[in-house]
mmCIF file of C-alpha atoms in Angstrom:
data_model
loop_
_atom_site.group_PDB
_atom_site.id
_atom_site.type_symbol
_atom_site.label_atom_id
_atom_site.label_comp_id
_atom_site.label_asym_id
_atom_site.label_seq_id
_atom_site.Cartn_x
_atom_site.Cartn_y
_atom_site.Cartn_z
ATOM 1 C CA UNK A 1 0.000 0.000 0.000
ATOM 2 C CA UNK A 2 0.870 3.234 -0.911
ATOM 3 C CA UNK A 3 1.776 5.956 2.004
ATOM 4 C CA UNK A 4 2.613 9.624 2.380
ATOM 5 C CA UNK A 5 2.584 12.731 4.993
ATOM 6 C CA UNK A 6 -0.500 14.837 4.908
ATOM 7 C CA UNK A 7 -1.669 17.626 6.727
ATOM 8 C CA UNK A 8 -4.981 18.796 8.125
ATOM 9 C CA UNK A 9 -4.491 22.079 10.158
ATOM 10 C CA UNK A 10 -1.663 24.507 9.597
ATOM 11 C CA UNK A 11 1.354 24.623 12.698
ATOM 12 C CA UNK A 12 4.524 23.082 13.951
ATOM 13 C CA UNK A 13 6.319 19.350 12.927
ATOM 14 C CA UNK A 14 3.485 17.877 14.832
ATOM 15 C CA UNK A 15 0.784 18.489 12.248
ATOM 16 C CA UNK A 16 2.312 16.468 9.741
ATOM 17 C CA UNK A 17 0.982 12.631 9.764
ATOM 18 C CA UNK A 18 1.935 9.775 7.953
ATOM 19 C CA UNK A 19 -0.951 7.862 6.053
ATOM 20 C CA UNK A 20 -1.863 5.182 4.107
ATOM 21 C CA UNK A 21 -2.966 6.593 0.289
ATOM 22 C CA UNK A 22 -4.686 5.062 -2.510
ATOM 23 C CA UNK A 23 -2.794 5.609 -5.879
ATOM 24 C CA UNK A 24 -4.481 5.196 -8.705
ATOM 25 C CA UNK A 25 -3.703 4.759 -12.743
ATOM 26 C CA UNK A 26 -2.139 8.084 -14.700
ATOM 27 C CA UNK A 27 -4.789 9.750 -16.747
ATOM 28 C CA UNK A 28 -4.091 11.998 -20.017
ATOM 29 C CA UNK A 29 -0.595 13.589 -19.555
ATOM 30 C CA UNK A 30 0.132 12.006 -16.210
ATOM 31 C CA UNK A 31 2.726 9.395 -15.164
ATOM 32 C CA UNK A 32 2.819 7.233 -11.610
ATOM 33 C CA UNK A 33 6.098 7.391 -10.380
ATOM 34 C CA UNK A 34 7.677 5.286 -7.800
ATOM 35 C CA UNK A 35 9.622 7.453 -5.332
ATOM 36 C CA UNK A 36 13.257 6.630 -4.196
ATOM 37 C CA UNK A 37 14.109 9.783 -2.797
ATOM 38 C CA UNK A 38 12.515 12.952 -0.941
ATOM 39 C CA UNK A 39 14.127 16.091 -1.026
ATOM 40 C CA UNK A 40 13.549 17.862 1.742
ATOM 41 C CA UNK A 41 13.702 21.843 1.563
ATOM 42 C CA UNK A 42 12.738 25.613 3.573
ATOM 43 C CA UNK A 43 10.209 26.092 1.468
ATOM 44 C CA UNK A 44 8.063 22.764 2.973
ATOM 45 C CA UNK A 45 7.795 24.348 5.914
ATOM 46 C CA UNK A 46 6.275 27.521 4.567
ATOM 47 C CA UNK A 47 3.328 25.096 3.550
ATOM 48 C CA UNK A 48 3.200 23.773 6.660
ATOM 49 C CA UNK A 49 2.929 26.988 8.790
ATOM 50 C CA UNK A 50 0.636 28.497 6.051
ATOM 51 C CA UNK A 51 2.994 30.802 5.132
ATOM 52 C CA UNK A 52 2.694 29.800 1.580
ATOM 53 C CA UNK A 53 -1.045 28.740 1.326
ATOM 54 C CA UNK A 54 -2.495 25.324 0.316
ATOM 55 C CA UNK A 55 -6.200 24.047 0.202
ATOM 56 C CA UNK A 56 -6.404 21.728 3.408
ATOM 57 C CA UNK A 57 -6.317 18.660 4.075
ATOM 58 C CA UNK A 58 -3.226 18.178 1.685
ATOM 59 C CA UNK A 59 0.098 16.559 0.972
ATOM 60 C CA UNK A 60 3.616 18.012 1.105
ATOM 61 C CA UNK A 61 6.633 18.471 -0.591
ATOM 62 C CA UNK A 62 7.964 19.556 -4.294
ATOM 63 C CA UNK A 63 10.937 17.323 -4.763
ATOM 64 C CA UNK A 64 11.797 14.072 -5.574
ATOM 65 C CA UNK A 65 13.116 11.177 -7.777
ATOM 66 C CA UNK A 66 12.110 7.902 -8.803
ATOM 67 C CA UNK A 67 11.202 5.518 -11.526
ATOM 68 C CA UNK A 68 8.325 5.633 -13.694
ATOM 69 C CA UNK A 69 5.923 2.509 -13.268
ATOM 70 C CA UNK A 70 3.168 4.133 -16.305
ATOM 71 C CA UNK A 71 2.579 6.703 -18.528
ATOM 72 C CA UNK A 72 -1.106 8.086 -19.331
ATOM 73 C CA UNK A 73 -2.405 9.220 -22.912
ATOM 74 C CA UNK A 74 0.040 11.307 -24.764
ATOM 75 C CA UNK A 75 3.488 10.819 -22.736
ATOM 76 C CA UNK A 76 6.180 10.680 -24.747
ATOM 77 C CA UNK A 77 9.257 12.663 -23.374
ATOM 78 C CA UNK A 78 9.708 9.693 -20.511
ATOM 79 C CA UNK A 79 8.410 6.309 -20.813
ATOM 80 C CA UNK A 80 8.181 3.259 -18.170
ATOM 81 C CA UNK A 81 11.051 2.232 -16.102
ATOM 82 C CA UNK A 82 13.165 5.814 -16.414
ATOM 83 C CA UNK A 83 14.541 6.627 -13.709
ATOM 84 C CA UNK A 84 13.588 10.844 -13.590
ATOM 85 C CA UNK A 85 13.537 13.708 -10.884
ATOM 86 C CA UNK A 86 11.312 17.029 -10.653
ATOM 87 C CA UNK A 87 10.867 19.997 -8.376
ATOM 88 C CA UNK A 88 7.703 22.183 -8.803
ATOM 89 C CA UNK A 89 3.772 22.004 -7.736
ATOM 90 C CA UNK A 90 1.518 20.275 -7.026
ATOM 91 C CA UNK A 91 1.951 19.650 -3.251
ATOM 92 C CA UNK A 92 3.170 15.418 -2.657
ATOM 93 C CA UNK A 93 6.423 14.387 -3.299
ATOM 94 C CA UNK A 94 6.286 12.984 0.629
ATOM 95 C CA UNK A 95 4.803 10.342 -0.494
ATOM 96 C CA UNK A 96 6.099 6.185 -1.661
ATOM 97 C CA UNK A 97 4.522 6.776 -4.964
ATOM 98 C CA UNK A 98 2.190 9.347 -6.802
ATOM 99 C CA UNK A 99 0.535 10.152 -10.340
ATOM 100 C CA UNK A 100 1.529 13.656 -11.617
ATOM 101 C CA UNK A 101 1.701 15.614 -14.676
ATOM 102 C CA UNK A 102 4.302 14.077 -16.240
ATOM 103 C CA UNK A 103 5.440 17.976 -17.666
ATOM 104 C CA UNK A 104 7.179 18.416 -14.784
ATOM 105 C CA UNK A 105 9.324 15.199 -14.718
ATOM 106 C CA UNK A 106 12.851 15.564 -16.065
ATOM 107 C CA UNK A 107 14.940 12.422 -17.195
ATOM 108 C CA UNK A 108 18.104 11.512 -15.016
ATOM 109 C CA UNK A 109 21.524 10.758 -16.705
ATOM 110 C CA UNK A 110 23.527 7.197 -16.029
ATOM 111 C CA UNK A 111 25.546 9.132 -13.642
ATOM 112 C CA UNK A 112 23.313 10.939 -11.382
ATOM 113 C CA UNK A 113 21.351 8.313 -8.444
ATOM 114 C CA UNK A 114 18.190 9.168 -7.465
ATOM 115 C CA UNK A 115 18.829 10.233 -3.972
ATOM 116 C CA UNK A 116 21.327 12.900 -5.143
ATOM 117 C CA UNK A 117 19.259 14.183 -7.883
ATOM 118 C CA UNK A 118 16.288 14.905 -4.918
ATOM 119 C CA UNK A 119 19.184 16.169 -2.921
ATOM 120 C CA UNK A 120 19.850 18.516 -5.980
ATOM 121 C CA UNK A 121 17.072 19.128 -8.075
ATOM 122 C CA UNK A 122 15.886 22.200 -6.940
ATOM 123 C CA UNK A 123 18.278 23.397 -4.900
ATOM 124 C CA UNK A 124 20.530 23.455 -7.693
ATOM 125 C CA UNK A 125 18.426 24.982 -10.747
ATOM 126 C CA UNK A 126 17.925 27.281 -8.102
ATOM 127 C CA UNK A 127 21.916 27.825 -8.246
ATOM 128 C CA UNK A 128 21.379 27.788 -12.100
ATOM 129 C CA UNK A 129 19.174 30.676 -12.338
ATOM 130 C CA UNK A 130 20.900 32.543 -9.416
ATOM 131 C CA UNK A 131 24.427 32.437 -11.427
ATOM 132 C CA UNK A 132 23.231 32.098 -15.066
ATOM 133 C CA UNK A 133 20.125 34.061 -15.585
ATOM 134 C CA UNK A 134 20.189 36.853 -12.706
ATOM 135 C CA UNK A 135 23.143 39.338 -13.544
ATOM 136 C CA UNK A 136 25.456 39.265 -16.380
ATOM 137 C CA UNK A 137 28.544 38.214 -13.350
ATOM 138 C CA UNK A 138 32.010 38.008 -14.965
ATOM 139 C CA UNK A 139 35.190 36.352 -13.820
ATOM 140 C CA UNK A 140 36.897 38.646 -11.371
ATOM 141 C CA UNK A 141 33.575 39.803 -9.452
ATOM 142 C CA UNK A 142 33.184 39.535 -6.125
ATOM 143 C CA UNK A 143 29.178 37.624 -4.502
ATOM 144 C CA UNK A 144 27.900 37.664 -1.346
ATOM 145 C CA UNK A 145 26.247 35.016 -0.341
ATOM 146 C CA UNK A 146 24.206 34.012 3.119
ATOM 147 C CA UNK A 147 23.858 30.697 4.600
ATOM 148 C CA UNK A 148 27.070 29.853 2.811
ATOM 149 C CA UNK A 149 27.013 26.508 4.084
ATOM 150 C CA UNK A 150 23.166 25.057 3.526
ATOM 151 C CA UNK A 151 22.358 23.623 0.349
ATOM 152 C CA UNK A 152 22.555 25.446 -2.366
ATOM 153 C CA UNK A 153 25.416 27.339 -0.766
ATOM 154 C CA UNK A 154 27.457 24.798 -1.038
ATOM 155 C CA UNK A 155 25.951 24.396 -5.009
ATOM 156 C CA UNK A 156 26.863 28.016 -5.254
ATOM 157 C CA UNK A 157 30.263 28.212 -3.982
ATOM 158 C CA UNK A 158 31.454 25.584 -5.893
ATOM 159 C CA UNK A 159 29.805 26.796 -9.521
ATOM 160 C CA UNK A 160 30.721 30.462 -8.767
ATOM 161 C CA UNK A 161 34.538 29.274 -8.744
ATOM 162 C CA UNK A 162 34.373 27.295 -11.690
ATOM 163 C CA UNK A 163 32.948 30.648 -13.298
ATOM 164 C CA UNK A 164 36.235 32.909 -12.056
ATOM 165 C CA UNK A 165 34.129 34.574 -9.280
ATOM 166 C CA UNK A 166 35.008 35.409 -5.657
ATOM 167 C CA UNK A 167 32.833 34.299 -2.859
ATOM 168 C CA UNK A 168 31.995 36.063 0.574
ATOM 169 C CA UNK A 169 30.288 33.880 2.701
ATOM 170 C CA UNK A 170 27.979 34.057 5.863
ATOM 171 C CA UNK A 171 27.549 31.317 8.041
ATOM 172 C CA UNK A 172 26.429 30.974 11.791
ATOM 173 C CA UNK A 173 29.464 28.765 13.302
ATOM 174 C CA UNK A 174 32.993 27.777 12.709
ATOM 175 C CA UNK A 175 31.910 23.931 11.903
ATOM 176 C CA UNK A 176 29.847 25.494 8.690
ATOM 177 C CA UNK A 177 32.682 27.921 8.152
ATOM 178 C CA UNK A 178 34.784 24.983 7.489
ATOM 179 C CA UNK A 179 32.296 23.506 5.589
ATOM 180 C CA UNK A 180 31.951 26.308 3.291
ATOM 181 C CA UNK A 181 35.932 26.996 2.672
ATOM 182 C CA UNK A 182 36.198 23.251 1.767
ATOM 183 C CA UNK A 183 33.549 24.019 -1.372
ATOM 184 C CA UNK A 184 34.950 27.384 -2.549
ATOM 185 C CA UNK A 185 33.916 29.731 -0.628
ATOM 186 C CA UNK A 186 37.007 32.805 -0.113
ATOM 187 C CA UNK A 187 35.854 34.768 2.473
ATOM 188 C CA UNK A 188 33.803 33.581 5.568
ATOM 189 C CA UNK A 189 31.886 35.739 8.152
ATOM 190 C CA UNK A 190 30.284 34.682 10.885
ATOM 191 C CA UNK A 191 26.812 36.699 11.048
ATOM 192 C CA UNK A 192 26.780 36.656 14.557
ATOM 193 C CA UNK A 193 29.645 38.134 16.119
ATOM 194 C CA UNK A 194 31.095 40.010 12.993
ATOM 195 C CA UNK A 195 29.484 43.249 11.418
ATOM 196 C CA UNK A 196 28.524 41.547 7.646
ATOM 197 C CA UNK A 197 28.460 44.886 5.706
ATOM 198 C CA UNK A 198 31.919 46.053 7.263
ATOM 199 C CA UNK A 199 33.595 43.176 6.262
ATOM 200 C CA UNK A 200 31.978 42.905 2.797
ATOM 201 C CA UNK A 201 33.731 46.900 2.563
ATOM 202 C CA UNK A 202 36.845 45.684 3.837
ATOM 203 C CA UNK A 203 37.303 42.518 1.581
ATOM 204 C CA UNK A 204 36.375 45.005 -1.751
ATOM 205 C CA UNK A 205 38.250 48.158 -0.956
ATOM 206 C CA UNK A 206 35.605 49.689 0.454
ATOM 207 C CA UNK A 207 33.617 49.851 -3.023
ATOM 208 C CA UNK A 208 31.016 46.759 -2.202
ATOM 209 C CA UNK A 209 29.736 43.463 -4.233
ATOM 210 C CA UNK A 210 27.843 44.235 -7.327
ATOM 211 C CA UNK A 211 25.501 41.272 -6.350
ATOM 212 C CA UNK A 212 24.350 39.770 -2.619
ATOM 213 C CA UNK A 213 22.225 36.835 -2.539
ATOM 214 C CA UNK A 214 20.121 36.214 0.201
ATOM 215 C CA UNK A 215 18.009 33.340 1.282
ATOM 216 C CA UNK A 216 18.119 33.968 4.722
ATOM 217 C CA UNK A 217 15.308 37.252 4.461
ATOM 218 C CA UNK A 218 13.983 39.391 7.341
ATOM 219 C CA UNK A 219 17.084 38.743 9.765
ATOM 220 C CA UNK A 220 20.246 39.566 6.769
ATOM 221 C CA UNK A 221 18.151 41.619 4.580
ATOM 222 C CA UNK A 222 19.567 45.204 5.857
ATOM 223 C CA UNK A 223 23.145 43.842 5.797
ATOM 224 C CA UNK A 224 23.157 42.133 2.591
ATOM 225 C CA UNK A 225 21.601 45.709 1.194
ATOM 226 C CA UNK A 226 24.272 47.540 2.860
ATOM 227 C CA UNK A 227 26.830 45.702 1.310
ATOM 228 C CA UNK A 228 26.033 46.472 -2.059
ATOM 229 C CA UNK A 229 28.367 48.913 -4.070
ATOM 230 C CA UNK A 230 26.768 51.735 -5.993
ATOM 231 C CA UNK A 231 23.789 50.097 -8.749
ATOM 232 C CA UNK A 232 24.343 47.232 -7.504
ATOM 233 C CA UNK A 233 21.709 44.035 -7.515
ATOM 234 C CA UNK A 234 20.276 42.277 -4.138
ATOM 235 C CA UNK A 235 18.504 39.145 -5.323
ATOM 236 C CA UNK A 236 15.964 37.625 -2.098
ATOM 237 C CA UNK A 237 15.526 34.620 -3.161
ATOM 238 C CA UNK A 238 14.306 32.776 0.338
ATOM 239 C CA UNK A 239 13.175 33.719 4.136
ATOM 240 C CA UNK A 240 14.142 31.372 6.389
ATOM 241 C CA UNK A 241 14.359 33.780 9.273
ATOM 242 C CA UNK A 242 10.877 35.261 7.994
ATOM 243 C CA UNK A 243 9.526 37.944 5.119
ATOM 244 C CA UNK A 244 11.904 40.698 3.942
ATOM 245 C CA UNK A 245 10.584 43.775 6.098
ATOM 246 C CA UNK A 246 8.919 46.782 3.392
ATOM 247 C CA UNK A 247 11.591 48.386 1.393
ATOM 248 C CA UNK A 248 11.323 52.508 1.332
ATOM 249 C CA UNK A 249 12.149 53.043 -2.692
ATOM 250 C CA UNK A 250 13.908 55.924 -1.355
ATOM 251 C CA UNK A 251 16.752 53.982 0.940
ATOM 252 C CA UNK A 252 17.255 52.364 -2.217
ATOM 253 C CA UNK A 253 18.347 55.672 -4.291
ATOM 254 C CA UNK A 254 20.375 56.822 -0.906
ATOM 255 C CA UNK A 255 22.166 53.365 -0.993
ATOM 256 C CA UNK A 256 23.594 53.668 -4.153
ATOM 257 C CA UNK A 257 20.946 53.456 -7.191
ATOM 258 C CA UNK A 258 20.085 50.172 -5.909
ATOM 259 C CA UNK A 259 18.114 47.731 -7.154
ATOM 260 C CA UNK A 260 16.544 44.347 -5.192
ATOM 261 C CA UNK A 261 14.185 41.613 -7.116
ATOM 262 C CA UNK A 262 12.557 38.305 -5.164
ATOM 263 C CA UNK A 263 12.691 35.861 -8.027
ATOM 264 C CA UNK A 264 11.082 32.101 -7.961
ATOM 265 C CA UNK A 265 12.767 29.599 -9.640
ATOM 266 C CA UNK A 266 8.902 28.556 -10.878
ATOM 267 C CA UNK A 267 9.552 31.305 -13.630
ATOM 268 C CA UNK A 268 13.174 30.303 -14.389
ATOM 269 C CA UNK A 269 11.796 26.956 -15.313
ATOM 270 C CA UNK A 270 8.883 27.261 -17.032
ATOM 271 C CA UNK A 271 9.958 27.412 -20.444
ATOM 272 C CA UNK A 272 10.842 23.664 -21.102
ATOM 273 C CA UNK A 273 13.553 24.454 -23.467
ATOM 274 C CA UNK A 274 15.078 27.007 -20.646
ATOM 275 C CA UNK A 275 14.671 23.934 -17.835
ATOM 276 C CA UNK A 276 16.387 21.775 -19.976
ATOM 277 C CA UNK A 277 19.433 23.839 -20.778
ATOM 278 C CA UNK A 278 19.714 24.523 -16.970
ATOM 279 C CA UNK A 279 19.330 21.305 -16.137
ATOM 280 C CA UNK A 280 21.731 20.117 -18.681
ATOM 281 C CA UNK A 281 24.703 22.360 -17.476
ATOM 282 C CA UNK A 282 23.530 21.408 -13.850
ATOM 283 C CA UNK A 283 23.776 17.844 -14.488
ATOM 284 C CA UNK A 284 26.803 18.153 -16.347
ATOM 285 C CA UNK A 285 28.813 19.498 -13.968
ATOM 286 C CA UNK A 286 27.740 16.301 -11.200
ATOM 287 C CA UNK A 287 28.111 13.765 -12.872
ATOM 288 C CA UNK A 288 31.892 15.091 -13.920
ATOM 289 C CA UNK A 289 32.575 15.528 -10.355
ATOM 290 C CA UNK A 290 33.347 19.659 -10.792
ATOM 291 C CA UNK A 291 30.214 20.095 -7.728
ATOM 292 C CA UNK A 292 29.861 17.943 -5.398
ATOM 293 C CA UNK A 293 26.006 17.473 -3.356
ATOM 294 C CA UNK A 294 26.667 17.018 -0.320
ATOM 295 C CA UNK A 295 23.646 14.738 1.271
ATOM 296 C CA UNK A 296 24.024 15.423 5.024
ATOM 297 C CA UNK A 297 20.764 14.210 6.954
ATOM 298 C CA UNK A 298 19.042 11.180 5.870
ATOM 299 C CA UNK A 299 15.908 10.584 7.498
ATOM 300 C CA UNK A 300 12.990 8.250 6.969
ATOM 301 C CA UNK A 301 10.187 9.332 5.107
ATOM 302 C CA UNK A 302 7.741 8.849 8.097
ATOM 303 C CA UNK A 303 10.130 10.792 10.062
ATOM 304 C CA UNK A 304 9.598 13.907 7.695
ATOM 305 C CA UNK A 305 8.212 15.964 11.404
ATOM 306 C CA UNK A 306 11.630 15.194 12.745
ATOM 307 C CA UNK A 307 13.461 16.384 9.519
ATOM 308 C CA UNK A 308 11.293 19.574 10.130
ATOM 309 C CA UNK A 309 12.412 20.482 13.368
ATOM 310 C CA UNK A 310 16.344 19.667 12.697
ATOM 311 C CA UNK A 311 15.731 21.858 9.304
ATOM 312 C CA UNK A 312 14.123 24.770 11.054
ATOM 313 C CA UNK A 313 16.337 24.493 14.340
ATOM 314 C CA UNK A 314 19.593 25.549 11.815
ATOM 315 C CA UNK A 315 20.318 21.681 12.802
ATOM 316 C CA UNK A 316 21.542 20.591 8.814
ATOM 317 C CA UNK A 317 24.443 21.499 6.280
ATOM 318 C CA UNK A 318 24.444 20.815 2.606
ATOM 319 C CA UNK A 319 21.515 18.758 1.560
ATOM 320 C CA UNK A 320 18.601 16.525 3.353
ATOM 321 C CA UNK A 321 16.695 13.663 1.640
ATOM 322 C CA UNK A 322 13.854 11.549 2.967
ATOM 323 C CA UNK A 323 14.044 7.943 1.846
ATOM 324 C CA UNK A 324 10.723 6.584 1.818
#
């Protein structure tokens, strides 16, 4: 029988239960796909506080890999038995198996296993988009980039080198500041005893990075936007430590001619001939060993309330996966 975590209520870990589902044949355009691997991510737990809303009772999760066990009417891009990986709605990739639109599904290379590519998958188009399709960045510029040493940190560090840049890095203790200097990362600066806009002056002469990106939000959001030299670009792309606060369009001209965008990695993706091409140089890269995906926490899928609380406590490094 088929099983996967559901929700009824908004809250904490504790709403999350593990059920027994019914699964049933793909229709027109859908596949049923036999999950091997969970990734888990920040943006879960936006669903499951309600920050991100989602018609109740419902399932979780926007991540995984697997194997296709059937294709519905008009499938032809992946057929039965390939092994493929997705990120993107609808809410249920915590589940042993679903059907889905098979759209979203994305076909896995020889060298790439299943529990790295839902260690990866969105966490690293993410790191696409961020360093391919945000800002024309050349060799010789200088990032900054928060939570240095989470998951697609450690994406970023390592891509950003192989692209000639320099990395400043934030991170919360010395065990992730080692963690972070072993993937690339040049600079480290630990948020919470050093001033992150003074150093980000002192490592560039004083003149700033042309580009921050933050994924922490309301807690780094001043700091990264302080670090920024004159026109330069602050990219939000997450809030783990809750919304960016209001931004006075004003603060913005006194700062420097700034500019700041929130981007999704939903609109980075949508074109399938843009996915692909991401996905491609993503993929690429693995499976020739120039980044590494680091899976750090394995949990079982029925413990995905656990994997919560360890994810929102600042508890994991690198990536987390839920096996089912």
């Amino acid at each position: 029988m088929a099983h996967a975590i559901r929700f009824k209520e908004t809250g904490g870990p504790e709403v999350l239960h593990w059920e027994e589902v019914v699964v049933g044949d793909p229709g027109p355009g859908e596949v049923r796909i036999r999950h091997e691997a969970v990734g888990l991510n920040f943006a879960d737990t936006y669903f499951r506080t309600g920050l991100y809303p989602a018609p109740l009772p419902a399932g979780l999760g926007v991540e995984a890999a697997g194997v296709v066990e059937a294709v519905g009417e008009g499938v032809t891009h992946v057929a039965e038995g390939d092994r493929v990986t997705y990120t993107g709605s609808p809410l249920g990739a915590y589940s042993t198996e679903r059907v889905m639109p098979a759209d979203s599904l994305i076909r896995l290379p020889d060298g790439i296993s299943c529990e790295t590519a839902a260690a990866m998958t969105m966490r690293g188009l993410t790191s696409a988009y961020l360093l391919r399709r945000i800002h024309p960045l050349t060799a010789g510029d200088t990032i900054l980039l928060t939570a240095a040493a989470g998951g697609v940190g450690l994406i970023v560090c390592q891509w950003a080198k192989l692209l000639g840049l320099t990395v400043i890095g934030t991170v919360s203790s010395e065990e992730k500041a080692e963690l972070a200097r072993a993937h690339g990362c040049d600079h480290v600066v630990q948020y919470r005893r050093e001033d992150v806009a003074q150093r980000v002056r002192e490592l560039t002469d004083g003149a700033g990075v042309p580009v921050a990106f933050d994924s922490v939000g309301k807690t780094t959001f001043a700091a990264s936007l302080a670090s920024l030299r004159r026109r330069g670009l602050l990219v939000c792309f997450g809030t783990a430590s809750g919304p960016v606060p209001p931004i006075d369009a004003m603060q913005l001209a006194i700062g420097g001619s700034l500019f700041v965008t929130r981007p999704a990695l939903a609109d980075y993706i949508a074109d399938p001939a843009e996915r692909a091409e991401l996905a491609g140089e993503l993929f690429g890269h693995v499976a020739d060993g120039r980044i590494r995906i680091e899976i750090n926490q394995r949990f079982a899928l029925e413990e995905a309330a656990e994997a919560h609380g360890a994810l929102e406590a600042g508890r994991t490094t690198g990536s987390s996966v839920l096996l089912p």
